[in-house]
Amino acid sequence: MRKYRLGNEAETYGELIFVNNWLNPEHNGDKAWMKTEVMIEANTSNSASYANFPGNNGNDQFRLREAFVRAGHIFEFQPNAKFWAGERYYRRQHIEINDFYPLDMSGYGAGIEDWNLRIGKMSMAYLAGRDPTSLPRMGTTRRATSMCASMT
């Protein structure tokens, strides 16, 4: 039987996101900008009211989930296009009630977002899968290297 989330979790989970705007932090519309994002996950089983250190019993976990750089307004003829590279959550759809991800293309890679084609905007990314021996958080499908594109 699956564990449902709302009000029935036996752990505490949090994601801490740190953002630094390196270039044009005000995001003036006519200048290039660049920023980095780093996300750290914290997960504890609530088995103690304190952090466990090496040598003690416990299963507190801290993981680096995202670390990527993003830049925009690089080309005058494509002012809304954004470029990114690193590890990030990408096209990650989440069903909260049972903590399931029906679509999760997250991984290491690089891509372009919001490239104007005059008939719509295109996004394209190349994503490398994680360690092929690891499984995603839920389910049995392994992540693989993929190329994806979309138009809006």
PDB file of C-alpha atoms in Angstrom:
ATOM      1  CA  MET A   1       0.000   0.000   0.000  1.00  0.00           C
ATOM      2  CA  ARG A   2       1.303   3.440  -0.907  1.00  0.00           C
ATOM      3  CA  LYS A   3       1.910   6.137   1.637  1.00  0.00           C
ATOM      4  CA  TYR A   4      -0.141   9.226   0.887  1.00  0.00           C
ATOM      5  CA  ARG A   5       1.434  12.534   1.767  1.00  0.00           C
ATOM      6  CA  LEU A   6      -0.962  15.054   3.176  1.00  0.00           C
ATOM      7  CA  GLY A   7      -0.850  14.773   6.951  1.00  0.00           C
ATOM      8  CA  ASN A   8       0.698  11.308   6.865  1.00  0.00           C
ATOM      9  CA  GLU A   9       4.422  11.905   6.379  1.00  0.00           C
ATOM     10  CA  ALA A  10       6.998  10.525   8.756  1.00  0.00           C
ATOM     11  CA  GLU A  11       9.766  12.907   7.766  1.00  0.00           C
ATOM     12  CA  THR A  12      10.551  16.588   7.327  1.00  0.00           C
ATOM     13  CA  TYR A  13      11.629  17.709   3.859  1.00  0.00           C
ATOM     14  CA  GLY A  14      12.832  21.071   2.637  1.00  0.00           C
ATOM     15  CA  GLU A  15      14.511  22.619  -0.397  1.00  0.00           C
ATOM     16  CA  LEU A  16      16.741  25.656   0.062  1.00  0.00           C
ATOM     17  CA  ILE A  17      17.392  27.695  -3.091  1.00  0.00           C
ATOM     18  CA  PHE A  18      20.263  30.164  -3.285  1.00  0.00           C
ATOM     19  CA  VAL A  19      20.342  32.595  -6.229  1.00  0.00           C
ATOM     20  CA  ASN A  20      23.108  35.027  -7.126  1.00  0.00           C
ATOM     21  CA  ASN A  21      22.681  37.613  -9.877  1.00  0.00           C
ATOM     22  CA  TRP A  22      26.184  38.098 -11.286  1.00  0.00           C
ATOM     23  CA  LEU A  23      25.506  40.375 -14.218  1.00  0.00           C
ATOM     24  CA  ASN A  24      22.787  43.046 -14.364  1.00  0.00           C
ATOM     25  CA  PRO A  25      21.059  42.134 -11.073  1.00  0.00           C
ATOM     26  CA  GLU A  26      18.355  44.747 -11.737  1.00  0.00           C
ATOM     27  CA  HIS A  27      17.403  42.898 -14.974  1.00  0.00           C
ATOM     28  CA  ASN A  28      17.327  46.082 -17.017  1.00  0.00           C
ATOM     29  CA  GLY A  29      15.512  45.140 -20.198  1.00  0.00           C
ATOM     30  CA  ASP A  30      18.205  46.269 -22.621  1.00  0.00           C
ATOM     31  CA  LYS A  31      21.234  44.576 -20.984  1.00  0.00           C
ATOM     32  CA  ALA A  32      22.482  41.019 -20.763  1.00  0.00           C
ATOM     33  CA  TRP A  33      22.011  39.234 -17.419  1.00  0.00           C
ATOM     34  CA  MET A  34      23.434  36.117 -15.768  1.00  0.00           C
ATOM     35  CA  LYS A  35      22.614  34.300 -12.542  1.00  0.00           C
ATOM     36  CA  THR A  36      23.399  31.050 -10.774  1.00  0.00           C
ATOM     37  CA  GLU A  37      20.982  28.886  -8.800  1.00  0.00           C
ATOM     38  CA  VAL A  38      21.902  26.231  -6.247  1.00  0.00           C
ATOM     39  CA  MET A  39      19.329  24.073  -4.448  1.00  0.00           C
ATOM     40  CA  ILE A  40      20.070  21.929  -1.409  1.00  0.00           C
ATOM     41  CA  GLU A  41      17.609  19.317  -0.184  1.00  0.00           C
ATOM     42  CA  ALA A  42      17.282  18.603   3.541  1.00  0.00           C
ATOM     43  CA  ASN A  43      15.474  15.446   4.652  1.00  0.00           C
ATOM     44  CA  THR A  44      15.142  13.983   8.138  1.00  0.00           C
ATOM     45  CA  SER A  45      13.141  11.094   9.516  1.00  0.00           C
ATOM     46  CA  ASN A  46      11.964  13.022  12.599  1.00  0.00           C
ATOM     47  CA  SER A  47      13.515  10.288  14.741  1.00  0.00           C
ATOM     48  CA  ALA A  48      15.280  12.910  16.865  1.00  0.00           C
ATOM     49  CA  SER A  49      14.920  16.597  17.635  1.00  0.00           C
ATOM     50  CA  TYR A  50      18.580  17.286  16.800  1.00  0.00           C
ATOM     51  CA  ALA A  51      20.931  16.750  13.872  1.00  0.00           C
ATOM     52  CA  ASN A  52      22.832  13.469  13.884  1.00  0.00           C
ATOM     53  CA  PHE A  53      26.560  13.598  13.255  1.00  0.00           C
ATOM     54  CA  PRO A  54      28.887  10.894  11.859  1.00  0.00           C
ATOM     55  CA  GLY A  55      29.170   8.011  14.291  1.00  0.00           C
ATOM     56  CA  ASN A  56      25.700   8.548  15.754  1.00  0.00           C
ATOM     57  CA  ASN A  57      22.543   6.783  14.686  1.00  0.00           C
ATOM     58  CA  GLY A  58      20.303   8.704  12.348  1.00  0.00           C
ATOM     59  CA  ASN A  59      19.508   9.261   8.741  1.00  0.00           C
ATOM     60  CA  ASP A  60      19.469  13.007   8.140  1.00  0.00           C
ATOM     61  CA  GLN A  61      20.280  13.676   4.495  1.00  0.00           C
ATOM     62  CA  PHE A  62      21.525  16.745   2.660  1.00  0.00           C
ATOM     63  CA  ARG A  63      21.793  16.585  -1.133  1.00  0.00           C
ATOM     64  CA  LEU A  64      22.745  18.997  -3.889  1.00  0.00           C
ATOM     65  CA  ARG A  65      19.711  18.925  -6.209  1.00  0.00           C
ATOM     66  CA  GLU A  66      20.306  21.845  -8.579  1.00  0.00           C
ATOM     67  CA  ALA A  67      23.363  23.824  -9.590  1.00  0.00           C
ATOM     68  CA  PHE A  68      23.132  25.710 -12.861  1.00  0.00           C
ATOM     69  CA  VAL A  69      23.818  29.018 -14.548  1.00  0.00           C
ATOM     70  CA  ARG A  70      21.241  30.907 -16.622  1.00  0.00           C
ATOM     71  CA  ALA A  71      21.779  33.920 -18.884  1.00  0.00           C
ATOM     72  CA  GLY A  72      19.526  36.076 -21.009  1.00  0.00           C
ATOM     73  CA  HIS A  73      19.427  38.965 -23.456  1.00  0.00           C
ATOM     74  CA  ILE A  74      22.652  37.708 -25.037  1.00  0.00           C
ATOM     75  CA  PHE A  75      21.615  38.540 -28.618  1.00  0.00           C
ATOM     76  CA  GLU A  76      19.912  41.797 -29.578  1.00  0.00           C
ATOM     77  CA  PHE A  77      17.752  39.963 -32.145  1.00  0.00           C
ATOM     78  CA  GLN A  78      16.555  37.477 -29.449  1.00  0.00           C
ATOM     79  CA  PRO A  79      16.181  39.582 -26.271  1.00  0.00           C
ATOM     80  CA  ASN A  80      13.859  37.084 -24.514  1.00  0.00           C
ATOM     81  CA  ALA A  81      15.937  33.960 -25.217  1.00  0.00           C
ATOM     82  CA  LYS A  82      17.531  32.318 -22.183  1.00  0.00           C
ATOM     83  CA  PHE A  83      20.481  29.924 -22.084  1.00  0.00           C
ATOM     84  CA  TRP A  84      21.258  27.549 -19.226  1.00  0.00           C
ATOM     85  CA  ALA A  85      23.780  24.835 -18.313  1.00  0.00           C
ATOM     86  CA  GLY A  86      24.219  22.584 -15.264  1.00  0.00           C
ATOM     87  CA  GLU A  87      22.019  20.269 -13.235  1.00  0.00           C
ATOM     88  CA  ARG A  88      18.401  21.289 -12.770  1.00  0.00           C
ATOM     89  CA  TYR A  89      14.834  20.145 -12.489  1.00  0.00           C
ATOM     90  CA  TYR A  90      13.478  20.243 -16.023  1.00  0.00           C
ATOM     91  CA  ARG A  91       9.876  19.652 -17.071  1.00  0.00           C
ATOM     92  CA  ARG A  92       9.155  18.187 -13.700  1.00  0.00           C
ATOM     93  CA  GLN A  93       5.434  17.668 -13.164  1.00  0.00           C
ATOM     94  CA  HIS A  94       4.420  16.610  -9.686  1.00  0.00           C
ATOM     95  CA  ILE A  95       1.270  15.080  -8.204  1.00  0.00           C
ATOM     96  CA  GLU A  96       1.316  16.242  -4.582  1.00  0.00           C
ATOM     97  CA  ILE A  97      -1.095  13.790  -2.977  1.00  0.00           C
ATOM     98  CA  ASN A  98       1.145  10.757  -3.545  1.00  0.00           C
ATOM     99  CA  ASP A  99       4.489  12.440  -4.338  1.00  0.00           C
ATOM    100  CA  PHE A 100       4.579  11.047  -7.882  1.00  0.00           C
ATOM    101  CA  TYR A 101       6.350  12.556 -10.917  1.00  0.00           C
ATOM    102  CA  PRO A 102       4.626  11.463 -14.154  1.00  0.00           C
ATOM    103  CA  LEU A 103       7.102  13.575 -16.142  1.00  0.00           C
ATOM    104  CA  ASP A 104      10.578  14.357 -14.845  1.00  0.00           C
ATOM    105  CA  MET A 105      13.367  15.027 -17.329  1.00  0.00           C
ATOM    106  CA  SER A 106      15.702  16.476 -14.705  1.00  0.00           C
ATOM    107  CA  GLY A 107      19.424  15.948 -14.978  1.00  0.00           C
ATOM    108  CA  TYR A 108      22.685  17.439 -16.200  1.00  0.00           C
ATOM    109  CA  GLY A 109      22.624  19.346 -19.466  1.00  0.00           C
ATOM    110  CA  ALA A 110      22.225  22.603 -21.316  1.00  0.00           C
ATOM    111  CA  GLY A 111      19.489  24.313 -23.232  1.00  0.00           C
ATOM    112  CA  ILE A 112      17.810  27.315 -24.783  1.00  0.00           C
ATOM    113  CA  GLU A 113      14.411  28.637 -23.703  1.00  0.00           C
ATOM    114  CA  ASP A 114      12.014  31.100 -25.366  1.00  0.00           C
ATOM    115  CA  TRP A 115      13.779  31.339 -28.744  1.00  0.00           C
ATOM    116  CA  ASN A 116      11.373  33.387 -30.872  1.00  0.00           C
ATOM    117  CA  LEU A 117      10.543  31.716 -34.223  1.00  0.00           C
ATOM    118  CA  ARG A 118       7.868  34.305 -35.113  1.00  0.00           C
ATOM    119  CA  ILE A 119       5.212  31.552 -35.141  1.00  0.00           C
ATOM    120  CA  GLY A 120       5.892  30.692 -31.505  1.00  0.00           C
ATOM    121  CA  LYS A 121       8.675  30.294 -28.978  1.00  0.00           C
ATOM    122  CA  MET A 122      10.929  27.240 -28.984  1.00  0.00           C
ATOM    123  CA  SER A 123      12.761  25.614 -26.098  1.00  0.00           C
ATOM    124  CA  MET A 124      15.397  22.947 -26.652  1.00  0.00           C
ATOM    125  CA  ALA A 125      17.557  21.015 -24.178  1.00  0.00           C
ATOM    126  CA  TYR A 126      20.053  18.171 -24.076  1.00  0.00           C
ATOM    127  CA  LEU A 127      19.904  16.285 -20.780  1.00  0.00           C
ATOM    128  CA  ALA A 128      22.171  13.485 -19.653  1.00  0.00           C
ATOM    129  CA  GLY A 129      20.703  10.910 -17.319  1.00  0.00           C
ATOM    130  CA  ARG A 130      21.906  10.268 -13.842  1.00  0.00           C
ATOM    131  CA  ASP A 131      23.875   7.216 -12.791  1.00  0.00           C
ATOM    132  CA  PRO A 132      22.311   4.356 -14.815  1.00  0.00           C
ATOM    133  CA  THR A 133      22.265   2.127 -11.720  1.00  0.00           C
ATOM    134  CA  SER A 134      20.090   4.544  -9.747  1.00  0.00           C
ATOM    135  CA  LEU A 135      16.320   4.628  -9.800  1.00  0.00           C
ATOM    136  CA  PRO A 136      14.151   7.740  -9.594  1.00  0.00           C
ATOM    137  CA  ARG A 137      12.444   8.552  -6.327  1.00  0.00           C
ATOM    138  CA  MET A 138       9.251   6.690  -7.286  1.00  0.00           C
ATOM    139  CA  GLY A 139       8.777   3.986  -9.904  1.00  0.00           C
ATOM    140  CA  THR A 140      11.155   1.751 -11.792  1.00  0.00           C
ATOM    141  CA  THR A 141      12.037   3.721 -14.926  1.00  0.00           C
ATOM    142  CA  ARG A 142      15.676   4.732 -15.225  1.00  0.00           C
ATOM    143  CA  ARG A 143      16.539   8.146 -16.585  1.00  0.00           C
ATOM    144  CA  ALA A 144      18.361   8.233 -19.877  1.00  0.00           C
ATOM    145  CA  THR A 145      20.150  10.785 -21.994  1.00  0.00           C
ATOM    146  CA  SER A 146      17.591  12.741 -23.998  1.00  0.00           C
ATOM    147  CA  MET A 147      17.108  15.631 -26.345  1.00  0.00           C
ATOM    148  CA  CYS A 148      13.846  17.482 -26.014  1.00  0.00           C
ATOM    149  CA  ALA A 149      12.240  20.389 -27.790  1.00  0.00           C
ATOM    150  CA  SER A 150       8.933  22.183 -27.375  1.00  0.00           C
ATOM    151  CA  MET A 151       7.098  25.092 -28.895  1.00  0.00           C
ATOM    152  CA  THR A 152       4.624  27.433 -27.253  1.00  0.00           C
TER     153      THR A 152
END
